[in-house]
XYZ file of C-alpha atoms in Angstrom:
397
model
C 126.052 74.350 83.810
C 123.121 72.884 85.684
C 120.863 75.082 87.740
C 118.103 73.862 90.060
C 115.462 76.529 90.308
C 112.993 76.110 93.166
C 109.647 77.467 91.987
C 106.502 78.077 94.034
C 105.414 74.465 94.353
C 107.758 72.750 91.987
C 111.484 72.119 91.911
C 112.657 72.032 88.339
C 116.017 70.546 87.432
C 117.609 72.539 84.644
C 120.519 71.168 82.688
C 122.994 73.477 80.949
C 125.317 71.072 79.331
C 128.799 71.793 80.209
C 127.663 68.374 81.427
C 126.984 66.626 78.151
C 129.055 63.543 77.553
C 131.620 63.104 74.833
C 131.418 60.015 72.626
C 134.269 57.566 73.043
C 136.595 57.307 70.101
C 137.352 54.117 68.251
C 141.054 54.816 67.892
C 143.261 51.907 68.971
C 144.963 52.076 72.322
C 148.465 53.466 72.281
C 151.215 52.286 74.577
C 150.693 53.614 78.089
C 153.976 55.521 77.971
C 154.052 56.354 74.254
C 156.224 59.281 73.256
C 154.315 62.519 72.916
C 155.122 64.602 69.837
C 157.433 67.584 70.452
C 155.044 70.461 71.055
C 156.130 73.432 73.170
C 154.775 73.346 76.706
C 153.204 76.476 78.179
C 155.425 78.691 80.296
C 155.088 78.127 84.051
C 152.625 80.404 85.796
C 154.383 83.170 87.710
C 154.247 82.207 91.366
C 151.727 79.514 90.507
C 149.069 82.196 90.032
C 146.709 82.680 87.104
C 146.659 86.213 85.652
C 143.655 88.039 87.085
C 140.372 87.786 85.149
C 142.047 85.748 82.404
C 139.710 84.858 79.483
C 138.858 81.179 78.982
C 136.308 79.378 76.805
C 134.798 75.888 76.864
C 135.459 73.931 73.650
C 134.424 70.505 72.329
C 137.344 68.904 70.529
C 136.853 65.252 71.490
C 135.940 63.271 68.392
C 135.901 66.458 66.306
C 139.244 66.339 64.507
C 137.860 68.095 61.432
C 136.911 71.236 63.372
C 139.615 71.266 66.041
C 141.951 73.705 64.289
C 139.044 75.975 63.380
C 137.692 76.151 66.919
C 141.099 76.705 68.481
C 141.745 79.499 66.001
C 138.419 81.024 67.053
C 139.518 80.825 70.676
C 142.897 82.379 69.979
C 141.558 85.091 67.664
C 138.852 85.862 70.208
C 141.439 86.795 72.816
C 141.014 83.736 75.023
C 144.122 82.422 76.777
C 142.664 79.173 78.123
C 140.359 76.480 76.802
C 138.380 74.107 78.958
C 138.068 70.616 77.493
C 136.616 67.437 78.942
C 138.881 64.433 79.437
C 136.372 61.818 80.538
C 137.791 58.892 82.450
C 135.545 56.429 80.636
C 136.845 57.577 77.251
C 140.490 57.088 78.214
C 140.446 53.998 80.452
C 137.091 52.610 79.393
C 138.018 49.055 78.451
C 139.437 48.005 81.781
C 141.822 48.879 84.572
C 145.133 50.009 83.104
C 143.918 49.784 79.485
C 144.455 53.330 78.260
C 143.523 54.851 74.911
C 145.774 57.879 74.473
C 145.347 58.679 70.775
C 142.526 61.176 71.124
C 143.751 62.994 74.242
C 147.243 63.186 72.695
C 145.765 64.760 69.576
C 143.763 67.280 71.577
C 146.563 68.291 73.938
C 148.984 68.731 71.033
C 146.483 70.833 69.088
C 145.719 73.125 72.017
C 149.374 73.690 72.826
C 150.224 74.335 69.182
C 147.546 77.031 69.258
C 149.363 78.668 72.164
C 146.552 78.121 74.657
C 146.484 76.719 78.187
C 144.331 73.751 79.149
C 141.749 73.357 81.884
C 140.980 69.631 81.837
C 137.635 68.702 83.320
C 137.922 65.133 84.596
C 134.924 63.059 85.648
C 132.608 60.201 84.617
C 133.817 56.765 85.614
C 133.860 53.836 83.174
C 131.392 50.994 83.610
C 134.028 48.640 84.987
C 134.686 51.033 87.899
C 131.097 51.151 89.122
C 128.437 48.627 90.044
C 125.755 51.223 89.364
C 123.375 50.298 86.571
C 121.188 53.406 86.561
C 124.056 55.910 86.662
C 127.046 54.238 84.996
C 128.855 57.390 83.948
C 128.165 60.255 86.317
C 129.111 59.182 89.799
C 132.140 58.318 91.910
C 133.759 54.903 91.451
C 133.285 52.000 93.821
C 137.018 51.968 94.562
C 138.492 55.482 95.032
C 141.967 54.151 94.209
C 140.873 53.443 90.635
C 140.183 57.162 90.243
C 143.492 58.148 91.811
C 145.371 55.729 89.575
C 143.704 57.218 86.495
C 144.649 60.755 87.530
C 148.224 59.671 88.203
C 148.464 58.208 84.699
C 146.871 61.286 83.125
C 149.013 63.817 84.974
C 152.162 61.778 84.349
C 151.555 61.653 80.624
C 150.753 65.359 80.350
C 153.183 66.698 82.933
C 153.893 70.351 82.180
C 151.319 70.340 79.374
C 147.917 70.380 81.049
C 147.979 73.430 83.310
C 144.851 72.796 85.394
C 142.577 69.904 86.337
C 138.954 70.448 87.365
C 137.937 67.638 89.711
C 134.423 66.529 88.778
C 131.433 68.743 87.976
C 128.569 69.944 90.173
C 128.752 67.157 92.772
C 126.161 69.093 94.790
C 123.503 67.604 92.466
C 122.426 63.969 92.766
C 122.460 63.492 89.002
C 126.165 64.361 89.004
C 126.859 62.066 91.950
C 125.652 58.726 90.696
C 121.990 59.389 91.458
C 122.808 59.403 95.153
C 122.248 62.167 97.660
C 125.082 64.696 97.324
C 127.825 63.965 99.846
C 130.258 66.824 100.603
C 132.380 64.597 102.826
C 132.810 62.022 100.061
C 133.670 64.760 97.587
C 136.209 66.185 100.029
C 137.848 62.747 100.183
C 137.870 62.610 96.369
C 139.422 66.068 96.207
C 142.147 65.091 98.671
C 143.088 61.923 96.793
C 142.932 63.756 93.456
C 145.280 66.449 94.721
C 147.779 63.888 95.951
C 147.654 61.900 92.696
C 148.063 64.903 90.404
C 150.716 66.663 92.469
C 152.794 63.491 92.787
C 152.945 63.319 88.985
C 153.040 67.034 88.126
C 153.748 69.347 91.078
C 153.213 72.483 88.957
C 149.711 71.535 87.796
C 146.795 73.390 89.334
C 144.078 71.370 91.039
C 140.710 73.114 90.740
C 137.723 72.174 92.865
C 134.481 71.418 91.035
C 132.173 74.198 90.008
C 128.947 73.800 91.971
C 125.454 74.307 90.664
C 124.178 77.649 92.022
C 120.938 76.082 93.196
C 118.250 77.041 95.700
C 117.087 73.420 95.991
C 117.352 72.060 99.540
C 115.688 68.701 98.846
C 117.467 65.351 98.884
C 118.438 65.986 95.266
C 120.761 68.925 95.862
C 122.684 71.058 98.334
C 123.060 74.817 97.728
C 126.575 75.730 96.682
C 127.499 77.785 99.768
C 126.425 75.060 102.186
C 128.121 72.348 100.138
C 131.428 74.221 99.967
C 131.247 74.993 103.678
C 130.900 71.266 104.400
C 133.786 70.422 102.057
C 135.960 72.796 104.064
C 134.693 71.268 107.317
C 135.757 67.848 106.017
C 139.349 69.057 105.843
C 139.776 69.767 102.128
C 141.274 73.236 102.509
C 144.787 72.133 101.503
C 143.617 69.921 98.636
C 143.049 72.414 95.822
C 144.912 75.374 94.345
C 141.934 77.193 92.836
C 138.334 77.143 94.041
C 136.068 76.597 91.050
C 132.721 78.332 90.720
C 129.839 78.477 88.263
C 128.737 82.071 87.717
C 125.119 81.985 86.678
C 123.835 84.499 84.163
C 120.129 84.898 84.723
C 117.965 87.973 84.193
C 119.776 90.657 86.182
C 122.502 92.987 84.986
C 125.872 91.273 85.557
C 127.001 94.002 87.954
C 123.770 93.954 89.979
C 124.106 93.555 93.740
C 123.059 90.036 94.857
C 121.031 91.435 97.743
C 119.003 93.593 95.389
C 118.480 90.730 92.966
C 117.322 88.437 95.780
C 114.539 90.870 96.664
C 113.119 91.022 93.131
C 110.454 88.418 92.246
C 110.895 89.168 88.543
C 114.647 88.577 88.686
C 114.282 85.316 90.631
C 111.281 83.835 88.801
C 109.188 84.195 91.978
C 111.354 81.612 93.728
C 109.938 81.086 97.260
C 113.340 80.229 98.745
C 114.931 82.408 101.412
C 116.580 85.689 100.340
C 119.999 84.272 101.218
C 119.492 81.399 98.776
C 118.052 83.667 96.092
C 121.377 85.504 95.839
C 122.424 82.806 93.349
C 120.394 84.606 90.685
C 123.076 87.302 90.563
C 126.315 86.922 88.625
C 128.076 88.544 91.575
C 127.018 85.662 93.826
C 130.634 84.708 93.137
C 131.507 87.289 95.802
C 129.486 85.326 98.372
C 131.615 82.269 97.650
C 134.734 84.415 97.903
C 133.645 85.656 101.327
C 133.265 82.031 102.426
C 136.821 81.298 101.262
C 138.146 84.226 103.280
C 136.154 83.064 106.295
C 137.835 79.653 105.947
C 141.322 81.174 105.867
C 141.814 80.787 102.113
C 142.212 84.436 101.150
C 145.569 83.722 99.486
C 143.971 81.292 97.027
C 142.425 82.297 93.740
C 139.016 81.430 92.385
C 138.285 80.379 88.819
C 135.003 80.654 86.927
C 134.470 77.329 85.196
C 131.167 78.233 83.513
C 129.548 81.597 82.773
C 127.031 82.625 80.161
C 123.609 83.897 79.189
C 121.100 81.876 77.201
C 119.100 83.050 74.215
C 116.713 80.089 74.547
C 113.280 81.745 74.426
C 111.585 78.748 72.799
C 108.026 78.083 74.005
C 108.192 75.499 76.757
C 111.887 76.019 77.445
C 112.757 75.970 81.137
C 115.119 78.845 80.413
C 112.643 81.106 78.615
C 111.937 83.252 81.677
C 115.496 84.594 81.723
C 116.430 84.293 78.044
C 117.953 87.328 76.334
C 118.474 88.178 72.688
C 121.911 87.774 71.135
C 122.813 91.441 71.407
C 121.954 91.441 75.116
C 123.926 88.230 75.570
C 126.924 90.063 74.131
C 126.422 93.097 76.378
C 126.032 90.913 79.465
C 129.214 88.945 78.824
C 131.222 92.098 78.207
C 129.688 93.661 81.308
C 130.559 90.606 83.388
C 134.244 90.845 82.470
C 134.265 94.601 83.020
C 132.654 94.133 86.429
C 135.194 91.441 87.332
C 138.083 93.681 86.317
C 136.776 96.369 88.637
C 135.909 94.184 91.630
C 137.639 90.794 91.469
C 141.326 91.566 90.971
C 143.604 89.880 92.058
C 141.694 86.948 93.501
C 139.846 85.882 90.347
C 141.897 83.849 87.892
C 140.510 82.373 84.672
C 136.895 83.035 83.680
C 135.400 80.435 81.333
C 132.694 81.418 78.864
C 130.292 78.780 77.495
C 130.661 77.785 74.596
C 132.466 77.481 71.283
C 129.985 74.734 70.512
C 130.173 71.139 69.456
C 129.765 71.207 65.656
C 126.994 68.610 65.927
C 124.695 70.772 68.042
C 121.413 71.979 66.558
C 118.594 74.197 67.789
C 117.188 71.129 69.532
C 120.172 71.154 71.905
C 119.810 73.595 74.788
C 123.560 74.253 74.787
C 123.210 75.706 71.291
C 121.465 78.729 72.788
C 124.251 79.528 75.245
C 127.041 79.448 72.670
C 129.014 82.480 71.472
C 129.548 81.110 67.961
C 127.428 78.962 65.691
C 128.229 75.258 65.260
C 129.572 76.050 61.780
C 132.152 78.387 63.320
C 130.558 81.681 62.335
C 130.567 84.276 65.120
C 127.596 85.481 67.094
C 127.484 89.003 68.565
C 128.847 87.745 71.901
C 132.019 86.416 70.287
C 132.581 89.620 68.347
C 131.994 91.768 71.429
C 134.355 89.736 73.607
C 136.994 89.753 70.889
C 136.788 93.533 70.870
C 137.022 93.722 74.652
C 139.957 91.350 75.003
C 141.765 92.885 72.046
C 141.477 96.345 73.569
C 143.059 95.133 76.797
C 146.171 93.524 75.302
């Protein structure tokens, strides 16, 4: 999750790495239509709808075969029904157009389904051959949009009925997630439309999820606030090109059930951000309700939303950009439980899956900022947040 926090005279770009990249694997390419091992597919969603406030967690299985079973068992035992996993374009079709490497995604999909979990596949990051960009080779849209559509068609064809949902890109309202270029809602709307057509042509039952936006107050050339960006995506005609509207639900300093208007008026809860009160509402977890109101305004009240990233950091290290809103591990646990309890009270039936960050990459250390957001340790031992959520989800089954 990446948040841009506008401070008194300085705009500071903060990076919460649901956006870290996964290393490509060295496994040999399999045949493009190789048989997939017989693993039960998930049952179809009733009416194409996600159960309300359904627990999800972001995992890091790519290149981590030794810890895959462990982490999926943690997810299942913790009461999560979904896992979010990155399927980076450059790691699957990185060698050249039509040259697919399916070994690692096959392994991951099989493992997740064997664990009885549903998949949210985050797809983004073009391979070098698809972009002339030198500075930003792996974080922006391709030169030829058809290359992207062709990749999605191949992916959705191979995993028809197996991958339940596809998240189309990540935080395109930030320049660093859009090839270093000024964010372009119209271009993203075009990407969303072509993505929807490609995925639905291959797997009509799959859910297409719009990208989670950074809840930023930055109005410079580097970013567009989430509400304005989404409004422009709608204006560009993308309303019929996604099944679920994705959102990033920021956990800052306020109580998760705090009213966004109240939070916006508090200098302490907004780090003395000089932005307008309307923009400062992003510092509240319930800013999600602002995005929901925009959906209703656009005639999309029948569609669900899905939280693609939510969490609270414990990163109080001196010099950390997150130190001003860091909490201790016990408070992190209370906030996450409170967020789900608040959602159950206020967001049913329009909120679908809610994705907690993270069951971490086993390679992360205290030098990695994502380490401080995680609900377990990299060695698989639980933190208080995991234990608390396990208790909450277990009590509701």
